[in-house]
Amino acid sequence: MVEKKEPSARVEKKEKPAPPITAKPKRKSLIICIDPGHQQKADLSTEKIGPRSNLQKPKVTGGTRGITTGTPEYKLTLKASMILGEMLKEKGFKVVYTRTTNDVNVSNKERAEMANRNKAALFIRLHADGSTDRNVRGFSILTPSSKNSYTSTIYKDSLKASQLIVDEVKKARDVQVNGISLRDDLSGTNWSQVPAILIEMGFMTNPIEDKNLSDPTYLTHLMEDVSRGIADFTSNKMKSAR
Ligand SMILES: [Zn+2]
């Protein structure tokens, strides 16, 4: 909301009309860091799952693959990220990607550090799910729990962002929404100092969702819902900061 100017009591007739208030919404300068999950070649060497942790996890795993289309997850996540990024730019955000090509080697920790360096308003990680059961399907968001010691400063905002995005996606009639899962084992989230969420767009091991996600119209609609949720989150955050 832009503050309204108090009407002045006496206006000189000769006075020029006040210039229009051109203050732009604050979110114009906000940065969203988008992380297209995985990469062409997995890097199974390990890194700590969070600051001061003794636990190690592979730097970047291989991801899943479309059961019908054969599309690897890393290709789908990059495609979706580019669509989402363009939408966010149109909404006035600045967008930073952790990768823009498939042939890279960037660990999950390094991806989080990119979001941190850019002081992103939100670190959004795009993934697709896989299961040995081809009937399992649905959209979900993974966010840290209140018990996660690595993410105590970003827990509330991450959950808020997850809720607002889930609310938007639920409005779409053609998407099954499984909701929010609390996950504390994700290096990319644990290393993040800015609100961090991981979106599982659907199950590539389910023939219907694999087909849906390969359809540019479906994917675009899904990313529209996600971008609306992101906009809700940032405007919500600005209101509570005042
Ligand atoms: Zn994944």
PDB file of C-alpha atoms and ligand atoms in Angstrom:
ATOM      1  CA  MET A   1       0.000   0.000   0.000  1.00  0.00           C
ATOM      2  CA  VAL A   2       1.277   3.423  -0.892  1.00  0.00           C
ATOM      3  CA  GLU A   3       0.831   6.090   1.791  1.00  0.00           C
ATOM      4  CA  LYS A   4      -1.704   8.694   0.821  1.00  0.00           C
ATOM      5  CA  LYS A   5      -0.621  12.293   0.824  1.00  0.00           C
ATOM      6  CA  GLU A   6      -2.498  14.528   3.250  1.00  0.00           C
ATOM      7  CA  PRO A   7      -4.579  17.022   1.275  1.00  0.00           C
ATOM      8  CA  SER A   8      -3.141  20.474   1.938  1.00  0.00           C
ATOM      9  CA  ALA A   9      -5.565  22.958   3.442  1.00  0.00           C
ATOM     10  CA  ARG A  10      -4.644  25.916   1.265  1.00  0.00           C
ATOM     11  CA  VAL A  11      -3.526  25.476  -2.289  1.00  0.00           C
ATOM     12  CA  GLU A  12      -2.297  28.510  -4.155  1.00  0.00           C
ATOM     13  CA  LYS A  13      -4.054  28.815  -7.454  1.00  0.00           C
ATOM     14  CA  LYS A  14      -0.831  29.398  -9.353  1.00  0.00           C
ATOM     15  CA  GLU A  15       0.832  26.395  -7.821  1.00  0.00           C
ATOM     16  CA  LYS A  16       1.501  23.576 -10.202  1.00  0.00           C
ATOM     17  CA  PRO A  17      -0.318  20.345  -9.454  1.00  0.00           C
ATOM     18  CA  ALA A  18       1.742  18.028  -7.340  1.00  0.00           C
ATOM     19  CA  PRO A  19       3.646  15.472  -9.367  1.00  0.00           C
ATOM     20  CA  PRO A  20       2.031  12.061  -9.292  1.00  0.00           C
ATOM     21  CA  ILE A  21       3.330   9.813  -6.590  1.00  0.00           C
ATOM     22  CA  THR A  22       5.569   7.399  -8.405  1.00  0.00           C
ATOM     23  CA  ALA A  23       6.686   5.273  -5.483  1.00  0.00           C
ATOM     24  CA  LYS A  24       6.873   1.734  -6.754  1.00  0.00           C
ATOM     25  CA  PRO A  25       5.888  -1.267  -4.693  1.00  0.00           C
ATOM     26  CA  LYS A  26       8.824  -2.355  -2.557  1.00  0.00           C
ATOM     27  CA  ARG A  27       8.804  -5.841  -3.989  1.00  0.00           C
ATOM     28  CA  LYS A  28      10.263  -4.397  -7.206  1.00  0.00           C
ATOM     29  CA  SER A  29      13.683  -4.794  -5.700  1.00  0.00           C
ATOM     30  CA  LEU A  30      13.102  -8.134  -4.016  1.00  0.00           C
ATOM     31  CA  ILE A  31      15.194 -11.035  -5.186  1.00  0.00           C
ATOM     32  CA  ILE A  32      13.852 -14.539  -5.629  1.00  0.00           C
ATOM     33  CA  CYS A  33      16.458 -17.270  -5.960  1.00  0.00           C
ATOM     34  CA  ILE A  34      15.207 -20.190  -8.048  1.00  0.00           C
ATOM     35  CA  ASP A  35      17.002 -23.498  -7.838  1.00  0.00           C
ATOM     36  CA  PRO A  36      16.262 -25.947 -10.651  1.00  0.00           C
ATOM     37  CA  GLY A  37      16.750 -29.244  -8.824  1.00  0.00           C
ATOM     38  CA  HIS A  38      19.576 -31.622  -9.795  1.00  0.00           C
ATOM     39  CA  GLN A  39      21.855 -31.431 -12.842  1.00  0.00           C
ATOM     40  CA  GLN A  40      22.859 -33.566 -15.822  1.00  0.00           C
ATOM     41  CA  LYS A  41      25.420 -35.559 -13.910  1.00  0.00           C
ATOM     42  CA  ALA A  42      25.013 -36.384 -10.219  1.00  0.00           C
ATOM     43  CA  ASP A  43      27.883 -35.616  -7.851  1.00  0.00           C
ATOM     44  CA  LEU A  44      27.776 -38.257  -5.148  1.00  0.00           C
ATOM     45  CA  SER A  45      30.735 -36.916  -3.224  1.00  0.00           C
ATOM     46  CA  THR A  46      29.460 -35.628   0.097  1.00  0.00           C
ATOM     47  CA  GLU A  47      29.016 -32.418   2.049  1.00  0.00           C
ATOM     48  CA  LYS A  48      27.634 -31.594   5.517  1.00  0.00           C
ATOM     49  CA  ILE A  49      23.843 -31.537   5.663  1.00  0.00           C
ATOM     50  CA  GLY A  50      23.937 -28.328   7.667  1.00  0.00           C
ATOM     51  CA  PRO A  51      26.300 -25.937   9.454  1.00  0.00           C
ATOM     52  CA  ARG A  52      28.245 -27.694  12.269  1.00  0.00           C
ATOM     53  CA  SER A  53      26.684 -31.039  11.334  1.00  0.00           C
ATOM     54  CA  ASN A  54      28.513 -34.344  11.492  1.00  0.00           C
ATOM     55  CA  LEU A  55      26.132 -35.858   8.959  1.00  0.00           C
ATOM     56  CA  GLN A  56      27.084 -35.944   5.315  1.00  0.00           C
ATOM     57  CA  LYS A  57      24.961 -36.294   2.203  1.00  0.00           C
ATOM     58  CA  PRO A  58      25.718 -36.495  -1.522  1.00  0.00           C
ATOM     59  CA  LYS A  59      26.277 -33.039  -3.037  1.00  0.00           C
ATOM     60  CA  VAL A  60      23.708 -33.521  -5.827  1.00  0.00           C
ATOM     61  CA  THR A  61      21.774 -36.709  -6.525  1.00  0.00           C
ATOM     62  CA  GLY A  62      20.523 -37.865  -9.909  1.00  0.00           C
ATOM     63  CA  GLY A  63      16.813 -37.229  -9.421  1.00  0.00           C
ATOM     64  CA  THR A  64      13.918 -39.119 -10.942  1.00  0.00           C
ATOM     65  CA  ARG A  65      12.700 -39.616 -14.524  1.00  0.00           C
ATOM     66  CA  GLY A  66       9.387 -39.561 -16.359  1.00  0.00           C
ATOM     67  CA  ILE A  67       7.883 -43.042 -16.458  1.00  0.00           C
ATOM     68  CA  THR A  68       6.278 -42.444 -19.862  1.00  0.00           C
ATOM     69  CA  THR A  69       8.156 -39.491 -21.318  1.00  0.00           C
ATOM     70  CA  GLY A  70      11.600 -40.579 -20.120  1.00  0.00           C
ATOM     71  CA  THR A  71      12.352 -36.930 -19.342  1.00  0.00           C
ATOM     72  CA  PRO A  72      14.964 -36.599 -16.586  1.00  0.00           C
ATOM     73  CA  GLU A  73      13.976 -34.503 -13.574  1.00  0.00           C
ATOM     74  CA  TYR A  74      16.852 -32.042 -14.089  1.00  0.00           C
ATOM     75  CA  LYS A  75      15.450 -31.076 -17.508  1.00  0.00           C
ATOM     76  CA  LEU A  76      11.925 -30.583 -16.201  1.00  0.00           C
ATOM     77  CA  THR A  77      13.075 -28.521 -13.220  1.00  0.00           C
ATOM     78  CA  LEU A  78      15.125 -26.215 -15.457  1.00  0.00           C
ATOM     79  CA  LYS A  79      12.191 -25.742 -17.832  1.00  0.00           C
ATOM     80  CA  ALA A  80       9.805 -24.984 -14.965  1.00  0.00           C
ATOM     81  CA  SER A  81      12.347 -22.639 -13.362  1.00  0.00           C
ATOM     82  CA  MET A  82      12.689 -20.605 -16.549  1.00  0.00           C
ATOM     83  CA  ILE A  83       8.899 -20.288 -16.849  1.00  0.00           C
ATOM     84  CA  LEU A  84       8.574 -19.278 -13.188  1.00  0.00           C
ATOM     85  CA  GLY A  85      11.488 -16.847 -13.438  1.00  0.00           C
ATOM     86  CA  GLU A  86       9.932 -14.992 -16.387  1.00  0.00           C
ATOM     87  CA  MET A  87       6.632 -14.702 -14.516  1.00  0.00           C
ATOM     88  CA  LEU A  88       8.356 -13.344 -11.426  1.00  0.00           C
ATOM     89  CA  LYS A  89      10.277 -10.803 -13.508  1.00  0.00           C
ATOM     90  CA  GLU A  90       6.971  -9.641 -14.960  1.00  0.00           C
ATOM     91  CA  LYS A  91       5.720  -9.165 -11.409  1.00  0.00           C
ATOM     92  CA  GLY A  92       8.721  -6.920 -10.737  1.00  0.00           C
ATOM     93  CA  PHE A  93      11.011  -9.308  -8.891  1.00  0.00           C
ATOM     94  CA  LYS A  94      14.692  -9.732  -9.594  1.00  0.00           C
ATOM     95  CA  VAL A  95      15.414 -13.386 -10.297  1.00  0.00           C
ATOM     96  CA  VAL A  96      18.613 -15.267  -9.597  1.00  0.00           C
ATOM     97  CA  TYR A  97      19.019 -18.857 -10.796  1.00  0.00           C
ATOM     98  CA  THR A  98      21.401 -21.358  -9.235  1.00  0.00           C
ATOM     99  CA  ARG A  99      21.876 -22.794 -12.698  1.00  0.00           C
ATOM    100  CA  THR A 100      20.666 -21.967 -16.207  1.00  0.00           C
ATOM    101  CA  THR A 101      22.070 -24.998 -18.006  1.00  0.00           C
ATOM    102  CA  ASN A 102      22.068 -28.721 -17.279  1.00  0.00           C
ATOM    103  CA  ASP A 103      25.789 -29.336 -17.640  1.00  0.00           C
ATOM    104  CA  VAL A 104      26.936 -27.838 -14.344  1.00  0.00           C
ATOM    105  CA  ASN A 105      28.219 -29.085 -11.016  1.00  0.00           C
ATOM    106  CA  VAL A 106      26.747 -27.080  -8.159  1.00  0.00           C
ATOM    107  CA  SER A 107      26.121 -28.760  -4.817  1.00  0.00           C
ATOM    108  CA  ASN A 108      22.956 -28.229  -2.792  1.00  0.00           C
ATOM    109  CA  LYS A 109      24.969 -26.357  -0.157  1.00  0.00           C
ATOM    110  CA  GLU A 110      26.464 -24.091  -2.819  1.00  0.00           C
ATOM    111  CA  ARG A 111      22.974 -23.421  -4.179  1.00  0.00           C
ATOM    112  CA  ALA A 112      21.812 -22.288  -0.750  1.00  0.00           C
ATOM    113  CA  GLU A 113      24.894 -20.084  -0.441  1.00  0.00           C
ATOM    114  CA  MET A 114      23.917 -18.356  -3.689  1.00  0.00           C
ATOM    115  CA  ALA A 115      20.526 -17.514  -2.202  1.00  0.00           C
ATOM    116  CA  ASN A 116      22.273 -16.267   0.954  1.00  0.00           C
ATOM    117  CA  ARG A 117      24.758 -14.099  -0.944  1.00  0.00           C
ATOM    118  CA  ASN A 118      21.915 -12.526  -2.902  1.00  0.00           C
ATOM    119  CA  LYS A 119      19.863 -11.973   0.274  1.00  0.00           C
ATOM    120  CA  ALA A 120      16.921 -13.526  -1.525  1.00  0.00           C
ATOM    121  CA  ALA A 121      13.446 -12.894  -0.155  1.00  0.00           C
ATOM    122  CA  LEU A 122      12.788 -16.547  -0.953  1.00  0.00           C
ATOM    123  CA  PHE A 123      14.918 -19.496  -2.015  1.00  0.00           C
ATOM    124  CA  ILE A 124      12.634 -21.683  -4.055  1.00  0.00           C
ATOM    125  CA  ARG A 125      13.814 -25.124  -5.080  1.00  0.00           C
ATOM    126  CA  LEU A 126      11.942 -26.867  -7.866  1.00  0.00           C
ATOM    127  CA  HIS A 127      11.833 -30.651  -7.978  1.00  0.00           C
ATOM    128  CA  ALA A 128       9.592 -33.480  -9.102  1.00  0.00           C
ATOM    129  CA  ASP A 129       8.896 -36.587  -7.079  1.00  0.00           C
ATOM    130  CA  GLY A 130       9.475 -40.252  -7.749  1.00  0.00           C
ATOM    131  CA  SER A 131       8.114 -43.423  -6.199  1.00  0.00           C
ATOM    132  CA  THR A 132       8.316 -47.140  -6.786  1.00  0.00           C
ATOM    133  CA  ASP A 133       4.503 -47.060  -6.677  1.00  0.00           C
ATOM    134  CA  ARG A 134       3.278 -45.593  -9.959  1.00  0.00           C
ATOM    135  CA  ASN A 135      -0.117 -44.770  -8.437  1.00  0.00           C
ATOM    136  CA  VAL A 136       1.339 -42.229  -6.020  1.00  0.00           C
ATOM    137  CA  ARG A 137       0.795 -38.669  -7.227  1.00  0.00           C
ATOM    138  CA  GLY A 138       0.414 -35.088  -6.095  1.00  0.00           C
ATOM    139  CA  PHE A 139       1.993 -31.682  -5.589  1.00  0.00           C
ATOM    140  CA  SER A 140       3.709 -30.970  -2.272  1.00  0.00           C
ATOM    141  CA  ILE A 141       6.064 -28.519  -0.587  1.00  0.00           C
ATOM    142  CA  LEU A 142       8.907 -29.491   1.728  1.00  0.00           C
ATOM    143  CA  THR A 143       9.672 -26.970   4.435  1.00  0.00           C
ATOM    144  CA  PRO A 144      11.807 -27.178   7.612  1.00  0.00           C
ATOM    145  CA  SER A 145      10.157 -28.056  10.936  1.00  0.00           C
ATOM    146  CA  SER A 146      10.247 -25.917  14.089  1.00  0.00           C
ATOM    147  CA  LYS A 147      12.704 -28.413  15.587  1.00  0.00           C
ATOM    148  CA  ASN A 148      15.353 -27.942  12.909  1.00  0.00           C
ATOM    149  CA  SER A 149      18.269 -26.148  14.600  1.00  0.00           C
ATOM    150  CA  TYR A 150      19.790 -25.028  11.283  1.00  0.00           C
ATOM    151  CA  THR A 151      16.704 -23.188  10.179  1.00  0.00           C
ATOM    152  CA  SER A 152      15.288 -21.586  13.349  1.00  0.00           C
ATOM    153  CA  THR A 153      15.533 -18.089  11.859  1.00  0.00           C
ATOM    154  CA  ILE A 154      13.816 -19.024   8.597  1.00  0.00           C
ATOM    155  CA  TYR A 155      11.316 -21.597   9.843  1.00  0.00           C
ATOM    156  CA  LYS A 156       8.301 -19.292  10.203  1.00  0.00           C
ATOM    157  CA  ASP A 157       8.714 -17.505   6.898  1.00  0.00           C
ATOM    158  CA  SER A 158       9.404 -20.746   5.053  1.00  0.00           C
ATOM    159  CA  LEU A 159       6.200 -22.242   6.420  1.00  0.00           C
ATOM    160  CA  LYS A 160       4.241 -19.096   5.565  1.00  0.00           C
ATOM    161  CA  ALA A 161       5.525 -19.169   1.978  1.00  0.00           C
ATOM    162  CA  SER A 162       4.659 -22.873   1.734  1.00  0.00           C
ATOM    163  CA  GLN A 163       1.131 -22.259   2.985  1.00  0.00           C
ATOM    164  CA  LEU A 164       0.483 -19.355   0.633  1.00  0.00           C
ATOM    165  CA  ILE A 165       1.749 -21.285  -2.388  1.00  0.00           C
ATOM    166  CA  VAL A 166      -0.238 -24.405  -1.465  1.00  0.00           C
ATOM    167  CA  ASP A 167      -3.344 -22.195  -1.106  1.00  0.00           C
ATOM    168  CA  GLU A 168      -2.853 -20.875  -4.635  1.00  0.00           C
ATOM    169  CA  VAL A 169      -2.196 -24.286  -6.174  1.00  0.00           C
ATOM    170  CA  LYS A 170      -5.262 -25.720  -4.422  1.00  0.00           C
ATOM    171  CA  LYS A 171      -7.383 -23.331  -6.452  1.00  0.00           C
ATOM    172  CA  ALA A 172      -6.318 -25.144  -9.613  1.00  0.00           C
ATOM    173  CA  ARG A 173      -8.820 -27.844 -10.385  1.00  0.00           C
ATOM    174  CA  ASP A 174      -6.452 -30.051 -12.352  1.00  0.00           C
ATOM    175  CA  VAL A 175      -3.728 -30.403  -9.700  1.00  0.00           C
ATOM    176  CA  GLN A 176      -3.815 -32.877  -6.839  1.00  0.00           C
ATOM    177  CA  VAL A 177      -2.304 -31.167  -3.803  1.00  0.00           C
ATOM    178  CA  ASN A 178      -0.827 -33.333  -1.061  1.00  0.00           C
ATOM    179  CA  GLY A 179       0.123 -30.347   1.080  1.00  0.00           C
ATOM    180  CA  ILE A 180       3.159 -29.513   3.175  1.00  0.00           C
ATOM    181  CA  SER A 181       5.782 -31.938   4.505  1.00  0.00           C
ATOM    182  CA  LEU A 182       8.189 -30.971   7.269  1.00  0.00           C
ATOM    183  CA  ARG A 183      11.694 -32.044   6.303  1.00  0.00           C
ATOM    184  CA  ASP A 184      14.934 -31.407   8.167  1.00  0.00           C
ATOM    185  CA  ASP A 185      17.250 -33.611   6.136  1.00  0.00           C
ATOM    186  CA  LEU A 186      17.666 -31.350   3.107  1.00  0.00           C
ATOM    187  CA  SER A 187      21.132 -29.774   2.806  1.00  0.00           C
ATOM    188  CA  GLY A 188      19.910 -27.107   0.400  1.00  0.00           C
ATOM    189  CA  THR A 189      17.362 -25.954   2.955  1.00  0.00           C
ATOM    190  CA  ASN A 190      19.563 -26.370   6.032  1.00  0.00           C
ATOM    191  CA  TRP A 191      22.344 -24.188   4.639  1.00  0.00           C
ATOM    192  CA  SER A 192      19.903 -21.453   3.703  1.00  0.00           C
ATOM    193  CA  GLN A 193      19.784 -18.266   5.756  1.00  0.00           C
ATOM    194  CA  VAL A 194      16.810 -16.977   3.780  1.00  0.00           C
ATOM    195  CA  PRO A 195      13.320 -18.548   3.717  1.00  0.00           C
ATOM    196  CA  ALA A 196      13.731 -21.801   1.805  1.00  0.00           C
ATOM    197  CA  ILE A 197      11.172 -24.208   0.416  1.00  0.00           C
ATOM    198  CA  LEU A 198      11.308 -27.156  -1.938  1.00  0.00           C
ATOM    199  CA  ILE A 199       8.455 -27.731  -4.349  1.00  0.00           C
ATOM    200  CA  GLU A 200       7.702 -31.234  -5.559  1.00  0.00           C
ATOM    201  CA  MET A 201       5.671 -30.383  -8.665  1.00  0.00           C
ATOM    202  CA  GLY A 202       4.261 -33.864  -9.056  1.00  0.00           C
ATOM    203  CA  PHE A 203       5.311 -37.491  -9.420  1.00  0.00           C
ATOM    204  CA  MET A 204       7.165 -38.253 -12.640  1.00  0.00           C
ATOM    205  CA  THR A 205       6.667 -41.929 -11.829  1.00  0.00           C
ATOM    206  CA  ASN A 206       2.902 -41.488 -12.153  1.00  0.00           C
ATOM    207  CA  PRO A 207       1.917 -41.700 -15.844  1.00  0.00           C
ATOM    208  CA  ILE A 208      -0.739 -38.970 -15.577  1.00  0.00           C
ATOM    209  CA  GLU A 209       1.453 -36.464 -13.766  1.00  0.00           C
ATOM    210  CA  ASP A 210       4.440 -37.247 -15.987  1.00  0.00           C
ATOM    211  CA  LYS A 211       2.272 -36.431 -18.991  1.00  0.00           C
ATOM    212  CA  ASN A 212       0.812 -33.333 -17.321  1.00  0.00           C
ATOM    213  CA  LEU A 213       4.214 -31.957 -16.367  1.00  0.00           C
ATOM    214  CA  SER A 214       5.464 -32.467 -19.927  1.00  0.00           C
ATOM    215  CA  ASP A 215       2.560 -30.337 -21.182  1.00  0.00           C
ATOM    216  CA  PRO A 216       3.689 -26.680 -21.422  1.00  0.00           C
ATOM    217  CA  THR A 217       0.141 -25.438 -20.702  1.00  0.00           C
ATOM    218  CA  TYR A 218      -0.150 -27.468 -17.492  1.00  0.00           C
ATOM    219  CA  LEU A 219       3.349 -26.491 -16.374  1.00  0.00           C
ATOM    220  CA  THR A 220       2.699 -22.816 -17.122  1.00  0.00           C
ATOM    221  CA  HIS A 221      -0.540 -22.841 -15.138  1.00  0.00           C
ATOM    222  CA  LEU A 222       1.188 -24.549 -12.243  1.00  0.00           C
ATOM    223  CA  MET A 223       3.993 -21.985 -12.257  1.00  0.00           C
ATOM    224  CA  GLU A 224       1.416 -19.173 -12.406  1.00  0.00           C
ATOM    225  CA  ASP A 225      -0.103 -20.501  -9.189  1.00  0.00           C
ATOM    226  CA  VAL A 226       3.344 -20.744  -7.601  1.00  0.00           C
ATOM    227  CA  SER A 227       4.261 -17.206  -8.685  1.00  0.00           C
ATOM    228  CA  ARG A 228       1.025 -15.858  -7.189  1.00  0.00           C
ATOM    229  CA  GLY A 229       1.839 -17.598  -3.924  1.00  0.00           C
ATOM    230  CA  ILE A 230       5.309 -16.033  -3.945  1.00  0.00           C
ATOM    231  CA  ALA A 231       3.807 -12.583  -4.533  1.00  0.00           C
ATOM    232  CA  ASP A 232       1.340 -13.197  -1.663  1.00  0.00           C
ATOM    233  CA  PHE A 233       4.250 -14.160   0.581  1.00  0.00           C
ATOM    234  CA  THR A 234       6.392 -11.126  -0.170  1.00  0.00           C
ATOM    235  CA  SER A 235       3.540  -8.627   0.168  1.00  0.00           C
ATOM    236  CA  ASN A 236       2.497 -10.346   3.405  1.00  0.00           C
ATOM    237  CA  LYS A 237       6.041 -10.054   4.717  1.00  0.00           C
ATOM    238  CA  MET A 238       6.290  -6.378   3.850  1.00  0.00           C
ATOM    239  CA  LYS A 239       3.045  -5.665   5.692  1.00  0.00           C
ATOM    240  CA  SER A 240       4.224  -7.412   8.846  1.00  0.00           C
ATOM    241  CA  ALA A 241       7.584  -5.605   8.684  1.00  0.00           C
ATOM    242  CA  ARG A 242       5.895  -2.210   9.063  1.00  0.00           C
TER     243      ARG A 242
HETATM  244 ZN    ZN B   1      14.526 -33.963  -6.989  1.00  0.00          ZN
END
